[in-house]
Tab-separated table of C-alpha atoms and ligand atoms in Angstrom:
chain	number	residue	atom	x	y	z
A	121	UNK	CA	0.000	0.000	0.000
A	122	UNK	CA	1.496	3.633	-0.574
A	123	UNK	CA	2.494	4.687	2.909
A	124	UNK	CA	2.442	8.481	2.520
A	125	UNK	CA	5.415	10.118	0.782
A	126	UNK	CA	7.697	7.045	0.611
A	127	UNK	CA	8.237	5.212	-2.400
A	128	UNK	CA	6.121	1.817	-2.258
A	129	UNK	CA	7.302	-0.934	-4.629
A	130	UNK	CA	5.257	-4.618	-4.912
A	131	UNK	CA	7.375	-7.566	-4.988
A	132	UNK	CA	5.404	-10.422	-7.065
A	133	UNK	CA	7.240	-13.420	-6.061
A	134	UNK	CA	6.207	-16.738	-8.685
A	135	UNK	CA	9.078	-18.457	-7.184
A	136	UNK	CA	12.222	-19.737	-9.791
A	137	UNK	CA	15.462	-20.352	-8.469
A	138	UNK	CA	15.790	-17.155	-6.810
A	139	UNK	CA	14.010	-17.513	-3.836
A	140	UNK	CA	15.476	-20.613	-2.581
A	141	UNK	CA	17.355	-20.602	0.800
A	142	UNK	CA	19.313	-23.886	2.577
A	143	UNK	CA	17.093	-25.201	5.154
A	144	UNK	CA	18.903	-24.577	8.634
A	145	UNK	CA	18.329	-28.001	9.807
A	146	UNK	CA	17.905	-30.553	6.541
A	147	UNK	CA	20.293	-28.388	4.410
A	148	UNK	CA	17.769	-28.943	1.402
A	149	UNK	CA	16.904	-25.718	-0.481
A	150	UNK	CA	13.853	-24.671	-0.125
A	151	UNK	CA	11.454	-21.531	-1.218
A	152	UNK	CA	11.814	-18.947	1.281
A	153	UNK	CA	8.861	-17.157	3.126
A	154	UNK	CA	8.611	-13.730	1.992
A	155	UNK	CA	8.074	-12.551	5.663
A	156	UNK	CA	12.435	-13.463	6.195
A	157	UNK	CA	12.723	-11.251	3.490
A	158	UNK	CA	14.851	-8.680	5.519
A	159	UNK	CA	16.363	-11.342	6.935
A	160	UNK	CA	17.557	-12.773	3.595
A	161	UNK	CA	18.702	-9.015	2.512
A	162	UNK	CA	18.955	-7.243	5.180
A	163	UNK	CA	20.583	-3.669	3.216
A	164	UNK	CA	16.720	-3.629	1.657
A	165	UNK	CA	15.771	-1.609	4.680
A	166	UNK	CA	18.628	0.641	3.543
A	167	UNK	CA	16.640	1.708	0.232
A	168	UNK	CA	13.321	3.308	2.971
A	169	UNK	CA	10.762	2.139	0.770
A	170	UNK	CA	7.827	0.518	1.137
A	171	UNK	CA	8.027	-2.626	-0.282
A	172	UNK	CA	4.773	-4.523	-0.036
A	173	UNK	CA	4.608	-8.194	-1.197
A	174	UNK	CA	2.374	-11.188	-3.271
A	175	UNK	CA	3.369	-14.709	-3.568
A	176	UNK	CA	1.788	-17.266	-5.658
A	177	UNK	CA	0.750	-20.299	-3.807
A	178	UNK	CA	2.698	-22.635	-4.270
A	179	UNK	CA	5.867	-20.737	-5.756
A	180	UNK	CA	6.547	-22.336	-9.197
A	181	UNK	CA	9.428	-23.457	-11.023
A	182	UNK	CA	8.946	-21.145	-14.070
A	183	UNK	CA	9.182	-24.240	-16.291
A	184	UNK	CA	5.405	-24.233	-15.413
A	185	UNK	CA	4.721	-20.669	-16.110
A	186	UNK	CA	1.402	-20.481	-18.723
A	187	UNK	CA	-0.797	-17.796	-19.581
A	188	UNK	CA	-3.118	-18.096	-16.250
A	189	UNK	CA	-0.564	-16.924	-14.145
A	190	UNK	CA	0.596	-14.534	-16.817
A	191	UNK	CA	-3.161	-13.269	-16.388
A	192	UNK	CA	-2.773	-13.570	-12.199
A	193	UNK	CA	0.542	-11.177	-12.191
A	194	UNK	CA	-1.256	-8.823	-14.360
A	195	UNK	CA	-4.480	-9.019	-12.493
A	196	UNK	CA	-2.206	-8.651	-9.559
A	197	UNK	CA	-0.215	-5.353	-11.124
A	198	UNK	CA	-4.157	-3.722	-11.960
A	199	UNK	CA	-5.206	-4.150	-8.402
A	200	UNK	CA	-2.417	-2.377	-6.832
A	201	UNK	CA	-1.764	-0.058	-9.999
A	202	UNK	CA	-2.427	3.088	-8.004
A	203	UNK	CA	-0.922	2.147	-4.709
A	204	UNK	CA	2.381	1.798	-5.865
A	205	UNK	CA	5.634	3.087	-8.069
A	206	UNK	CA	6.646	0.350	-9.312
A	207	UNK	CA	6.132	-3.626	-9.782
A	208	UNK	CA	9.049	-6.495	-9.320
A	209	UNK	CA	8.254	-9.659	-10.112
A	210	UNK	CA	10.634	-12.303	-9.322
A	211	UNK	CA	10.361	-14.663	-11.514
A	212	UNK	CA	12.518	-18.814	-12.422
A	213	UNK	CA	14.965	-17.607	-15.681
A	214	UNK	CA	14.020	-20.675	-17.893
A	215	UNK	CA	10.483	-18.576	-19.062
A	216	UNK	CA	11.358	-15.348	-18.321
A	217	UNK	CA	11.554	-13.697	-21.450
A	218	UNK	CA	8.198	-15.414	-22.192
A	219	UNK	CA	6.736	-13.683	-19.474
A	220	UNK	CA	7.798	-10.461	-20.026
A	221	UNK	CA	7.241	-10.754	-23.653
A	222	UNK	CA	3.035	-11.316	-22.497
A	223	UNK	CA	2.994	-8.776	-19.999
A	224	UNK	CA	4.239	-6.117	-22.181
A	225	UNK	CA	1.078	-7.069	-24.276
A	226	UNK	CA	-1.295	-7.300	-21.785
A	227	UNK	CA	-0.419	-4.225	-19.827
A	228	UNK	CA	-1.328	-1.553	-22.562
A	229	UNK	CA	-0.495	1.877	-21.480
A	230	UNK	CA	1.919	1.314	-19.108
A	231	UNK	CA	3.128	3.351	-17.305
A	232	UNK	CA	4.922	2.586	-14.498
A	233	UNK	CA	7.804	0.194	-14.184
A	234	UNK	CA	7.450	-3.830	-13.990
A	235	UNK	CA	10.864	-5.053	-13.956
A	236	UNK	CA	11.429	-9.232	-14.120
A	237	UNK	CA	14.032	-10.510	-12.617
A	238	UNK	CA	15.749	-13.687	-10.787
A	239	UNK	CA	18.870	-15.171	-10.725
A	240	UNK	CA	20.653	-18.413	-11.431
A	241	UNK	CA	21.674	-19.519	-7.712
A	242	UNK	CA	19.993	-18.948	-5.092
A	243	UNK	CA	19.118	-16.184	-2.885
A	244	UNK	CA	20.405	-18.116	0.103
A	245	UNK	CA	23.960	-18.804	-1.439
A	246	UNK	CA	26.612	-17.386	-1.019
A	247	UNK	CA	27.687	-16.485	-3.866
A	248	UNK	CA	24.311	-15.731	-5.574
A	249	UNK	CA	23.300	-12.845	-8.100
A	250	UNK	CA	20.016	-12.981	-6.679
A	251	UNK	CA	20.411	-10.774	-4.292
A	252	UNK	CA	21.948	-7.949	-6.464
A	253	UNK	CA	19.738	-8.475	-9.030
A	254	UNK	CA	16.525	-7.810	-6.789
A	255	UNK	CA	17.821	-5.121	-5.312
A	256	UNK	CA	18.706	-2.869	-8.432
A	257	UNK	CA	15.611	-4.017	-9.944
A	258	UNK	CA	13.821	-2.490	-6.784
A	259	UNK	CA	15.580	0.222	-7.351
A	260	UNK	CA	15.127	0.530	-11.094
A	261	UNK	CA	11.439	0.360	-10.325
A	262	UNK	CA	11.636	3.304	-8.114
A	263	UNK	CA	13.499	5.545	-10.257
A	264	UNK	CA	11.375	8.835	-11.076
A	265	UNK	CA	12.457	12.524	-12.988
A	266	UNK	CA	10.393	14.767	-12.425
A	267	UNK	CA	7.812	12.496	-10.534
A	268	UNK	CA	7.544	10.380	-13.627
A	269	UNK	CA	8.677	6.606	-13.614
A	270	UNK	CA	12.523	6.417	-15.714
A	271	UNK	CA	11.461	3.077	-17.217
A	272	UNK	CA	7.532	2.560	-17.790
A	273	UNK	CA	7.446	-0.510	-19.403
A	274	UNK	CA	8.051	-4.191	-18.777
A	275	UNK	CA	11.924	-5.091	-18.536
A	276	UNK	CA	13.886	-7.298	-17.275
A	277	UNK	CA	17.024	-7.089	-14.991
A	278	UNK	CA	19.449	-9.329	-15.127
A	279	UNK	CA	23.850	-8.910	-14.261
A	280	UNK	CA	24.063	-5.288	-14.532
A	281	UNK	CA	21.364	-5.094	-17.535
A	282	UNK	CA	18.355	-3.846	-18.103
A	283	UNK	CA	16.838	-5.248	-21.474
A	284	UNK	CA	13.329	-4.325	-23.204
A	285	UNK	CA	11.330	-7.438	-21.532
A	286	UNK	CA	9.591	-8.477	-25.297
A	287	UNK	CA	13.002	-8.361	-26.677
A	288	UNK	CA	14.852	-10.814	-24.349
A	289	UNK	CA	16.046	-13.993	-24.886
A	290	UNK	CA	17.094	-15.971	-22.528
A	291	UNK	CA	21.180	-17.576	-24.149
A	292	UNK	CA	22.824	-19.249	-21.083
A	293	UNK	CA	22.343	-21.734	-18.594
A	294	UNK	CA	25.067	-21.073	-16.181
A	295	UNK	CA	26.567	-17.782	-16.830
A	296	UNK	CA	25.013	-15.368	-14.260
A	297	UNK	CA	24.671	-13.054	-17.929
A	298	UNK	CA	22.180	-15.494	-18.927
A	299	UNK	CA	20.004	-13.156	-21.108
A	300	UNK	CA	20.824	-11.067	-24.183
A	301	UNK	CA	18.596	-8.866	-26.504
A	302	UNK	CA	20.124	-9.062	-30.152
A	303	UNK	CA	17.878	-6.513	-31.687
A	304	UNK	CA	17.541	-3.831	-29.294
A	305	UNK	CA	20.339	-2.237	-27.525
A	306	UNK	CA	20.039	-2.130	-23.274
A	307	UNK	CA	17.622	0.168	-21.195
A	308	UNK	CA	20.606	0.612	-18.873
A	309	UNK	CA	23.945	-0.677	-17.849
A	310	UNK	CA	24.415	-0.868	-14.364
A	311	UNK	CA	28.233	-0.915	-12.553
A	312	UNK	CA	28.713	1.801	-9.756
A	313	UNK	CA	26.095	3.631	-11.292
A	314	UNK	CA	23.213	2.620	-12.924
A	315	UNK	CA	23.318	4.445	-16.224
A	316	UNK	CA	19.911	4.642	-18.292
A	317	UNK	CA	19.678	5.100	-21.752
A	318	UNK	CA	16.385	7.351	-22.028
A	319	UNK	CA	16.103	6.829	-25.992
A	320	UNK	CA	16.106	3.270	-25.772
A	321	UNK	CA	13.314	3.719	-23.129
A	322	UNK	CA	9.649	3.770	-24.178
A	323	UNK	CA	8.339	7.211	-23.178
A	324	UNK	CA	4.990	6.997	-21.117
A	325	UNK	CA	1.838	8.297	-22.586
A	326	UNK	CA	0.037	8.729	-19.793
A	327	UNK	CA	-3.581	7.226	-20.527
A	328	UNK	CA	-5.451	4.694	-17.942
A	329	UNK	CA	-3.782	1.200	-17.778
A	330	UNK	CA	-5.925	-1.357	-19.479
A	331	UNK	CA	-5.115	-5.237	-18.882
A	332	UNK	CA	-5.904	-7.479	-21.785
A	333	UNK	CA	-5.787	-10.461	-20.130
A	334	UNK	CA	-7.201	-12.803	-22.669
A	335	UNK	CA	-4.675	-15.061	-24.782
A	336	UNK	CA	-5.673	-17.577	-27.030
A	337	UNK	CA	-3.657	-20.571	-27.312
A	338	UNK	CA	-4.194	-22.153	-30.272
A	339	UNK	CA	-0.640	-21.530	-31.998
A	340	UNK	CA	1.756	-23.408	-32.903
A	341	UNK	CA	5.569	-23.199	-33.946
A	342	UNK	CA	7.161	-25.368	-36.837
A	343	UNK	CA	11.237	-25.254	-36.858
A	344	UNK	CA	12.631	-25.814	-40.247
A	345	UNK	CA	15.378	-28.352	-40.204
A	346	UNK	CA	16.892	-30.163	-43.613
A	347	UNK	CA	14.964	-32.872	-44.639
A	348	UNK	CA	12.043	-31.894	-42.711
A	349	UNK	CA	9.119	-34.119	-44.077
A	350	UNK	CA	6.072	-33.637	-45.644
A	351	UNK	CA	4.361	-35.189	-42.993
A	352	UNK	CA	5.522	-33.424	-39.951
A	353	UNK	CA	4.625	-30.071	-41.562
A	354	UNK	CA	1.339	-31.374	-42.834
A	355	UNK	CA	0.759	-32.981	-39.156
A	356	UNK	CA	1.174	-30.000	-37.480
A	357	UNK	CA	-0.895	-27.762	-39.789
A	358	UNK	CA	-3.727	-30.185	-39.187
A	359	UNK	CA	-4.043	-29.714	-35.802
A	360	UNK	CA	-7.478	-28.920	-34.776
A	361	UNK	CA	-7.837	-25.452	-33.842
A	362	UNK	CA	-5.001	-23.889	-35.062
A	363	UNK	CA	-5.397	-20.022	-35.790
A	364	UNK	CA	-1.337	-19.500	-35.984
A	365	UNK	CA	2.043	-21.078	-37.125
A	366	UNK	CA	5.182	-19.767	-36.423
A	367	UNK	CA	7.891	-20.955	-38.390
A	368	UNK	CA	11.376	-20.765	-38.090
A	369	UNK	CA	13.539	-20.025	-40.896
A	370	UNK	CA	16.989	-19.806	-42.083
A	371	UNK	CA	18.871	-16.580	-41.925
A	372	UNK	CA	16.884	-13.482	-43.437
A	373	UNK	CA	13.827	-15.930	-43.042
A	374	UNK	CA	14.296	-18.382	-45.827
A	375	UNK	CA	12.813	-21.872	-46.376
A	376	UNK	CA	12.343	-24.776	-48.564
A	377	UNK	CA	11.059	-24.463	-52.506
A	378	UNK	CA	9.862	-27.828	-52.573
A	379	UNK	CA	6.503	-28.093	-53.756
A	380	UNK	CA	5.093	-29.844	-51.213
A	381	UNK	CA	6.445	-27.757	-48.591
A	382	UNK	CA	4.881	-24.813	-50.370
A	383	UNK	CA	1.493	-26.092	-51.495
A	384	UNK	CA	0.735	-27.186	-47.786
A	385	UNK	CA	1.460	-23.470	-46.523
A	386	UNK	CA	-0.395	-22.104	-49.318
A	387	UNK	CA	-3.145	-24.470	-48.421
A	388	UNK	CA	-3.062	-22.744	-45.211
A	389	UNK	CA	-2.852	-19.330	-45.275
A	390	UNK	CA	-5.540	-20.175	-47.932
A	391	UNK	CA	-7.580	-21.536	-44.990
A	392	UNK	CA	-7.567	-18.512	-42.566
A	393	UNK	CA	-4.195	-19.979	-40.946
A	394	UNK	CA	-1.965	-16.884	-40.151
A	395	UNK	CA	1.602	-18.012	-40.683
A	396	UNK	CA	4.443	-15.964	-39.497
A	397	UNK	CA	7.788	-15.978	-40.300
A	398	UNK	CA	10.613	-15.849	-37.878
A	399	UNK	CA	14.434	-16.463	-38.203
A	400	UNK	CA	16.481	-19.144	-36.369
A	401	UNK	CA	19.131	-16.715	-36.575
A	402	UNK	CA	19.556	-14.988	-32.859
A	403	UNK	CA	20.432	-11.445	-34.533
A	404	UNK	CA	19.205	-9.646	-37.824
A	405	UNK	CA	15.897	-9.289	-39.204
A	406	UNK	CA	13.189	-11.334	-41.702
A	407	UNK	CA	13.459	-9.761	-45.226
A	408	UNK	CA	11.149	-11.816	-47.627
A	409	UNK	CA	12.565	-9.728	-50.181
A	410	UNK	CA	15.913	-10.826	-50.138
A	411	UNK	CA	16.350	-14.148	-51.747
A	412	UNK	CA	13.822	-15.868	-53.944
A	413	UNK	CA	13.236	-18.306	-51.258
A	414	UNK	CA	11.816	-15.706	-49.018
A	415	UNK	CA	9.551	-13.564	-52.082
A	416	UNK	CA	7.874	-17.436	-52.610
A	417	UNK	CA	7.178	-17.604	-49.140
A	418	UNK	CA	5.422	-13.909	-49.571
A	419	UNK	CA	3.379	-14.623	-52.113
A	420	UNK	CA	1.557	-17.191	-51.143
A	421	UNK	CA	0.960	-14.948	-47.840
A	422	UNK	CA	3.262	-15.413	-45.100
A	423	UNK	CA	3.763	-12.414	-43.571
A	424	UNK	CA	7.479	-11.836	-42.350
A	425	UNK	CA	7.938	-11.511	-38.248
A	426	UNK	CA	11.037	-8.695	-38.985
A	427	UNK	CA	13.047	-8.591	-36.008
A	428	UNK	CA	10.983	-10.456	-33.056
A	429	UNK	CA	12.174	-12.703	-30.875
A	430	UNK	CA	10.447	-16.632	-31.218
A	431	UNK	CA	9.791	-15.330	-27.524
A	432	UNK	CA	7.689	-12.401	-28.475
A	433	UNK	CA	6.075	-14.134	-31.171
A	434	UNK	CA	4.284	-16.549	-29.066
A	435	UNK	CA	2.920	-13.783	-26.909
A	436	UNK	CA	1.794	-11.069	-29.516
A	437	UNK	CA	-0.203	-14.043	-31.212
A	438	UNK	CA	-1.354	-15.363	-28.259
A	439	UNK	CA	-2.363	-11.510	-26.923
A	440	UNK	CA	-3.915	-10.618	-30.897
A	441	UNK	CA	-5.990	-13.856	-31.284
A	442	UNK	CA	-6.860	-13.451	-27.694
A	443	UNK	CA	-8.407	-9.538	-28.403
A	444	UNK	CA	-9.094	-9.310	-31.884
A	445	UNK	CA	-11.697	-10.878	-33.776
A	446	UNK	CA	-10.676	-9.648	-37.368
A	447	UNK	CA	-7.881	-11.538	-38.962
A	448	UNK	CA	-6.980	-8.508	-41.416
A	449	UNK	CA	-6.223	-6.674	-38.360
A	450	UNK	CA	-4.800	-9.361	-36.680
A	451	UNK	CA	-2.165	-9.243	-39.870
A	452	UNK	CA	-1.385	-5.314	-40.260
A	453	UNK	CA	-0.551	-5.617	-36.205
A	454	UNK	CA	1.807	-8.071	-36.653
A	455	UNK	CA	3.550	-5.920	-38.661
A	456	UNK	CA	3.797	-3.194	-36.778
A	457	UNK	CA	5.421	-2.156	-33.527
A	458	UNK	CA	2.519	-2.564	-30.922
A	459	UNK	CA	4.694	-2.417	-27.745
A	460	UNK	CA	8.414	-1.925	-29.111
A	461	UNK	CA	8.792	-5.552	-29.840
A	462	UNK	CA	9.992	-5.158	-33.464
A	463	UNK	CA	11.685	-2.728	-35.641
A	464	UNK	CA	9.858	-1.278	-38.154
A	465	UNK	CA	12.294	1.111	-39.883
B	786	LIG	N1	14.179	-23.723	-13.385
B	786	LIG	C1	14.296	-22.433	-12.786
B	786	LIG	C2	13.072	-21.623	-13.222
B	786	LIG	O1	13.033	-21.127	-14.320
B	786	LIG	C3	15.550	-21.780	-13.199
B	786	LIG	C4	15.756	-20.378	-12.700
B	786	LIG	O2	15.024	-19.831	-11.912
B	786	LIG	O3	16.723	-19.780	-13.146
B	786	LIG	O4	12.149	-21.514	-12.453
């Protein structure tokens, strides 16, 4: 709750490897009650804000993270939208990227901070990066100029980064830099001082928040290997339900001319099927222009992702299908910039 002048920051703890601490007696890690907080971090009381707390129950491993408790953390982040500065939500690494990627859709006209983080040992280590990580991300969400939030959008911290949360991919399993964002440089670069980059940083607009909660599942992703067979693709595009494929191409978003390969996308697209095309490559963007390969692909009516992340695809489809009811629109918004998920110049 905001507690007068003070700056009052909610903690959303879904669990992940941060919040583990040894169990005094067994040894075993465990999730750790959000009451020892202080305890855990004691130099949070150092930072005199209000930090007020929610915890899912039970904490998850964020291998289990799906779009209902995407919908609970932004229910969550509504309810208290006026009561506080900022939003933290701590958060397992493995779907973090995911996370943020759905949030930024859901939370349209943001503007206040909701920074992701976690870490990859555990709070009660001793040598962990959780505990540096939550605290400049507390910080990060309390940041104001001018009594307006520095970064009011959904981001995530991570080792001395701040990245654009819908253009994060998570890269590395052990190094404590475990996430990168190949399109879009940093929000801000944090040593001794944490240095933001206000262009990078989406401006706020200042309209009422409005959660979109809704995402429709019924996508699917198809990741183009040599000698893929016919009847893998045509397996997948059969699946009852579908509304969206992703699929992932080579380099500047390139695929197959086979005939087959072709006909059954055609076929597709043909049917109301939206199929979007995304690179395998980390870095660079989809140009269906490009090769012959690609202008095939665009004529029979793929439209080309540009620069999103696989990440970021999932979510805006998930988010569109979930809002919109008109498949034309559903197409011009995937090509254009809806939350600063893709370049579009
Ligand atoms: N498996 C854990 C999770 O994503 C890993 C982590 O937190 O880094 O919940």
């Amino acid at each position: 709750m905001n507690s007068g002048s003070k700056t009052s920051i909610l903690v959303i703890y879904t669990g992940g490897t941060i919040g583990m601490i040894k169990d005094a007696e067994t040894g075993v890690l465990k999730p750790f009650n959000f009451d020892n907080i202080y305890q855990q971090i004691p130099m949070l009381k150092l930072l005199d804000y209000h930090i007020g707390n929610y915890c899912f129950d039970p904490v998850i491993d964020s291998s289990n993270m799906n779009p209902k408790f995407w919908a609970t953390i932004a229910d969550v982040i509504e309810k208290n939208y006026e009561s506080y500065d900022g939003f933290v939500v701590l958060h397992g690494s493995d779907t973090m990227a995911y996370t943020a990627s759905a949030l930024s859709f859901m939370l349209e006209n943001l503007n206040k901070p909701v920074i992701l983080t976690g870490s990859q040992l555990p709070l009660g280590m001793i040598r962990t990066d959780g505990r540096e990580n939550f605290i400049t991300s507390i910080e990060i969400a309390a940041a104001r100029v001018d009594d307006t939030p520095v970064v009011p959008e959904v981001a995530i911290y991570f080792e001395n980064q701040l990245l654009r949360g819908n253009r994060t991919i998570k890269y590395n399993a052990e190094n404590f830099q475990a996430f990168k964002s190949p399109n879009y440089p940093s929000l801000a670069d944090v040593g001794v001082y944490i240095k933001y980059h206000p262009a990078n940083i989406r401006k706020p607009n200042f309209k009422n928040l409005k959660v979109n909660s809704r995402m429709d599942t019924n996508i699917s992703i198809l990741r183009l290997f040599p000698g893929i067979s016919e009847n893998t693709v045509k397996a997948l595009l059969q699946t009852e339900g579908l509304k969206a494929l992703i699929i992932e191409t080579y380099g500047s978003g390139n695929a197959p001319t086979e005939a087959w390969f072709l006909k059954l996308l055609e076929n597709a697209v043909k049917s109301g099927i939206i199929i979007l095309n995304v690179s395998q490559c980390q870095g660079g963007s989809v140009d269906m222009d490009k090769y012959q390969t690609g202008v095939t692909l665009r004529n029979i009516g793929v439209i080309g992702g540009k620069d999103i992340t696989t990440e970021a695809a999932i979510a805006k489809l998930m988010y569109l299908f979930g809002n919109e009811n008109s498949v034309g629109i559903i197409r011009e918004k995937l090509t254009s910039s809806l939350r600063g998920e893709i370049t579009t110049i």
